PDB file of C-alpha atoms in Angstrom:
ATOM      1  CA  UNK V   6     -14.044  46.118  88.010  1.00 56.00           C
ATOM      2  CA  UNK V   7     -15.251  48.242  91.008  1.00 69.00           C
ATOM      3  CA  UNK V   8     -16.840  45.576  92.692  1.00 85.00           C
ATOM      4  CA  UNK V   9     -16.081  46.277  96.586  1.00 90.00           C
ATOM      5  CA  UNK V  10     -13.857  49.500  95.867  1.00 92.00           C
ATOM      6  CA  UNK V  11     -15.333  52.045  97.851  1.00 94.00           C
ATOM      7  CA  UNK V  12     -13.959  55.748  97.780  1.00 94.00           C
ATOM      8  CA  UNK V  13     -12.102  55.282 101.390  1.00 95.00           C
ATOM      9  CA  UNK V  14     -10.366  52.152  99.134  1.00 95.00           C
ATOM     10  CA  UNK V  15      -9.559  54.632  96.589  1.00 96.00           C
ATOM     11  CA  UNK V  16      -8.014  57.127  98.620  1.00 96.00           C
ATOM     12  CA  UNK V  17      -5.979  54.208  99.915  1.00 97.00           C
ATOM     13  CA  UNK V  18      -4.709  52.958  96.819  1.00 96.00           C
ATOM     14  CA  UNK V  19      -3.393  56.725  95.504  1.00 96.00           C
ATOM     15  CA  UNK V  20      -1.734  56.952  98.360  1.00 96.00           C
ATOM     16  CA  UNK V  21       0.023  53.463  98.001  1.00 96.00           C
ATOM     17  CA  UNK V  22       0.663  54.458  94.263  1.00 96.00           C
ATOM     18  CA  UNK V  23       2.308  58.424  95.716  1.00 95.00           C
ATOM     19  CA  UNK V  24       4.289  56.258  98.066  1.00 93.00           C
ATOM     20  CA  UNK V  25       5.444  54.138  95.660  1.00 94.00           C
ATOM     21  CA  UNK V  26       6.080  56.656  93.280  1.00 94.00           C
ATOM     22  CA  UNK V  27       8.005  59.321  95.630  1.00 89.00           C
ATOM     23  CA  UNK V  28       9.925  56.700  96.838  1.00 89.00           C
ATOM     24  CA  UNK V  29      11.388  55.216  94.208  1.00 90.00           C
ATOM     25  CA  UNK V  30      11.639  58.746  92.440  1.00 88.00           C
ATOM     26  CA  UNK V  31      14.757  58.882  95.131  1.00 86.00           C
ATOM     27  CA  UNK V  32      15.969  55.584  95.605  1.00 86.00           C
ATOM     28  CA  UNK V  33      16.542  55.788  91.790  1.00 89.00           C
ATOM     29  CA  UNK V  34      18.359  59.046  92.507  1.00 86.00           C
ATOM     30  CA  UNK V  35      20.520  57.333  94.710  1.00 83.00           C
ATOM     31  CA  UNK V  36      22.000  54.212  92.733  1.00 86.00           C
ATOM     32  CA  UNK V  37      22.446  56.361  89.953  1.00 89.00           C
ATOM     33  CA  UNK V  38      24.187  58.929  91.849  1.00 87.00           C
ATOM     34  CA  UNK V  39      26.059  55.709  93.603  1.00 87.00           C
ATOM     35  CA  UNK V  40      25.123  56.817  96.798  1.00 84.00           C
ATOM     36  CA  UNK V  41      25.585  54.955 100.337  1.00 84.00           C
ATOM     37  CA  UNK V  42      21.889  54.186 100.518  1.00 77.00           C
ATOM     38  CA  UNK V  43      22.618  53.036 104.526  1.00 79.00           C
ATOM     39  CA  UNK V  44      25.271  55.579 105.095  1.00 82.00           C
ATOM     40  CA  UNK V  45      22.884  59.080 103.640  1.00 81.00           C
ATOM     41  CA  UNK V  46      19.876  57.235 105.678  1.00 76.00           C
ATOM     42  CA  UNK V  47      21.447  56.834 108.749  1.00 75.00           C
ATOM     43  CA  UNK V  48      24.424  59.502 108.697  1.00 77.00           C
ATOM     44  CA  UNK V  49      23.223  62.373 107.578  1.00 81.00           C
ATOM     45  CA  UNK V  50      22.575  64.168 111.114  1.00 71.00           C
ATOM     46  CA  UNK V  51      20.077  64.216 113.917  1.00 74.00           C
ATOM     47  CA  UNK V  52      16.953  65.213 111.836  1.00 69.00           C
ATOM     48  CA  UNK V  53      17.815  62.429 109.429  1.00 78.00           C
ATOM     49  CA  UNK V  54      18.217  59.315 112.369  1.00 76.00           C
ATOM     50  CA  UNK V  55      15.411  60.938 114.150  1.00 75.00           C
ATOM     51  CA  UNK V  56      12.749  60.648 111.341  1.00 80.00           C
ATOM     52  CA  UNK V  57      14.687  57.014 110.216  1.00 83.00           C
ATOM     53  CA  UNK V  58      13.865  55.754 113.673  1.00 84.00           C
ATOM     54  CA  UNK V  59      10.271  57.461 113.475  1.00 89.00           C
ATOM     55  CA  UNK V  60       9.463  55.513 110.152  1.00 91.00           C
ATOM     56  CA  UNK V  61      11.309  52.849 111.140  1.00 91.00           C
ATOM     57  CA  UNK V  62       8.742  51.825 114.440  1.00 93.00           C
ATOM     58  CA  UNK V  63       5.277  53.175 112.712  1.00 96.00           C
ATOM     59  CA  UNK V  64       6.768  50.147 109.552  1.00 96.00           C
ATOM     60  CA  UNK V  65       7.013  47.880 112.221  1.00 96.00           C
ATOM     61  CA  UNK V  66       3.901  48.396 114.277  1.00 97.00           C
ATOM     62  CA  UNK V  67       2.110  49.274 111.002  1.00 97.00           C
ATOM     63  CA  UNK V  68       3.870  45.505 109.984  1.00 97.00           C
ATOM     64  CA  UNK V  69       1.991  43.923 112.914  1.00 97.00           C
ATOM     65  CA  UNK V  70      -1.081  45.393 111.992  1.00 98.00           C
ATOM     66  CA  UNK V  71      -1.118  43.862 108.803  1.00 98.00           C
ATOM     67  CA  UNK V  72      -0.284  40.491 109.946  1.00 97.00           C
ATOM     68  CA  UNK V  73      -3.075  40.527 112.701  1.00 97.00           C
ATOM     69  CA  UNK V  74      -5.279  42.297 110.750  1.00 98.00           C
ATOM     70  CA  UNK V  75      -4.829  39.910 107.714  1.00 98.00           C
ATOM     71  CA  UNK V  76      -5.368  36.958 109.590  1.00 97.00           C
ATOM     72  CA  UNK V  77      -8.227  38.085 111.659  1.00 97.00           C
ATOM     73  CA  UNK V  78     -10.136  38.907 108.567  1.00 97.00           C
ATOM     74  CA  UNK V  79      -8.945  35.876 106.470  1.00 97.00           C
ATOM     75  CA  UNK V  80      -7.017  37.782 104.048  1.00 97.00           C
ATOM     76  CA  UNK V  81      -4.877  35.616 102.214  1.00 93.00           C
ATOM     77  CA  UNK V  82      -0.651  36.766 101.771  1.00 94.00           C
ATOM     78  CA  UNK V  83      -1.102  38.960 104.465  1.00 95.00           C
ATOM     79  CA  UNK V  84       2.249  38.489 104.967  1.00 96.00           C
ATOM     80  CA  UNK V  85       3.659  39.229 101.511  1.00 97.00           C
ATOM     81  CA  UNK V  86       2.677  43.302 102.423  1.00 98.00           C
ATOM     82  CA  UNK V  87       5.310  43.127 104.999  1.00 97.00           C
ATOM     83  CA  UNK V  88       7.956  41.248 102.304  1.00 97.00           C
ATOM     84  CA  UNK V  89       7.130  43.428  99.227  1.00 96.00           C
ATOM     85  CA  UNK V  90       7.290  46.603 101.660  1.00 95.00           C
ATOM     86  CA  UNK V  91      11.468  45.497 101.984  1.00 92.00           C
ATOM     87  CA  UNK V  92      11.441  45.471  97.887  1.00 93.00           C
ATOM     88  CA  UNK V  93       9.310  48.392  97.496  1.00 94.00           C
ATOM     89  CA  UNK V  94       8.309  50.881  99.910  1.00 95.00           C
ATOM     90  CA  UNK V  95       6.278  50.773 103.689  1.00 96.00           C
ATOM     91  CA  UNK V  96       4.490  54.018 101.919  1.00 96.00           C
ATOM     92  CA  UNK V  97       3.571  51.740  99.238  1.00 97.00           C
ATOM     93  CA  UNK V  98       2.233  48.291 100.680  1.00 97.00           C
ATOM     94  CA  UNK V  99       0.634  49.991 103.502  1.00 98.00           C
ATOM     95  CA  UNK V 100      -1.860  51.858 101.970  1.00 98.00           C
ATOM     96  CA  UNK V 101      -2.094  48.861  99.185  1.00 98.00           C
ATOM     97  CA  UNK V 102      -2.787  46.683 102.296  1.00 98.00           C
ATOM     98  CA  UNK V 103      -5.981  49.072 104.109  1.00 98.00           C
ATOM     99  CA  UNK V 104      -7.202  49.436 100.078  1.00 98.00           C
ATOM    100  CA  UNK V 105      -7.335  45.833  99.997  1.00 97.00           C
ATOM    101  CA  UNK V 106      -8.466  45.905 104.085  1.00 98.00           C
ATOM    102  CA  UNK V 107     -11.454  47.892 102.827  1.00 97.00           C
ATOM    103  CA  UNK V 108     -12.604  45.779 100.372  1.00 96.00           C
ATOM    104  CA  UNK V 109     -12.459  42.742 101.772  1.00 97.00           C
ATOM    105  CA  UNK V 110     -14.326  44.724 104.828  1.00 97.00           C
ATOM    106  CA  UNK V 111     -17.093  45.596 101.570  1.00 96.00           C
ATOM    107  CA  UNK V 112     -17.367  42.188 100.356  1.00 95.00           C
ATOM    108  CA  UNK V 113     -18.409  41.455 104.554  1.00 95.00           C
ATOM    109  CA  UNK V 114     -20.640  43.468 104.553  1.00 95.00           C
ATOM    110  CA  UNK V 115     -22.186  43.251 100.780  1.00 93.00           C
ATOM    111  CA  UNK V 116     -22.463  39.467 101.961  1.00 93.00           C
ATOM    112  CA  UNK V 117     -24.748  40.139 105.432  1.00 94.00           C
ATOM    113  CA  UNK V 118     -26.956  42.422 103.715  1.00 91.00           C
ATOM    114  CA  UNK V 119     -27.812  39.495 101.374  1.00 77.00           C
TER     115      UNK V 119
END
């Protein structure tokens, strides 16, 4: 089972499953409450918009990265990172994506030493 997971994969793949689970611990918060999801992200002052647009370009760089990244190292459904991050959470496929990143970067490396 721990074939390729190396400890820098590791730390990658708690922090996809914090990201995942402190975001969702709020979103949940939110429908129950039947909040305006939009509205509270976008409305709720300068602080608020300023750290929306902050998270908002590192998801889309961070985006790029994956794609690029994917397909340079032949990573298969790069793409479905970016797609599941819209379903999920960016704080969840992102580190999912560099835990994966870093095995696939074991497995290279496990193969040239023979």
């Amino acid at each position: 089972m721990t074939k390729h997971w190396t400890p820098l994969a590791f730390v990658y793949l708690a922090l996809s499953l914090a990201g995942l689970i402190g975001t969702w611990s709020f979103n949940i918060l939110a429908i129950v409450g039947l909040r305006d999801f939009i509205g509270d992200w976008v409305g709720s002052g300068p602080a608020v918009s300023s750290l929306t647009v902050d998270l908002l370009v590192a998801a889309v760089a961070g985006s790029i990265l994956i794609i690029v990244e994917a397909r340079r190292l032949g990573m298969r459904w790069g793409w479905l990172y970016v797609v599941l991050s819209g379903l999920t959470a960016f704080a969840f496929t992102f580190p999912l994506f560099l835990a994966m990143r870093e095995r696939t970067l074991q497995a290279a490396r496990a193969a040239a030493e023979g």
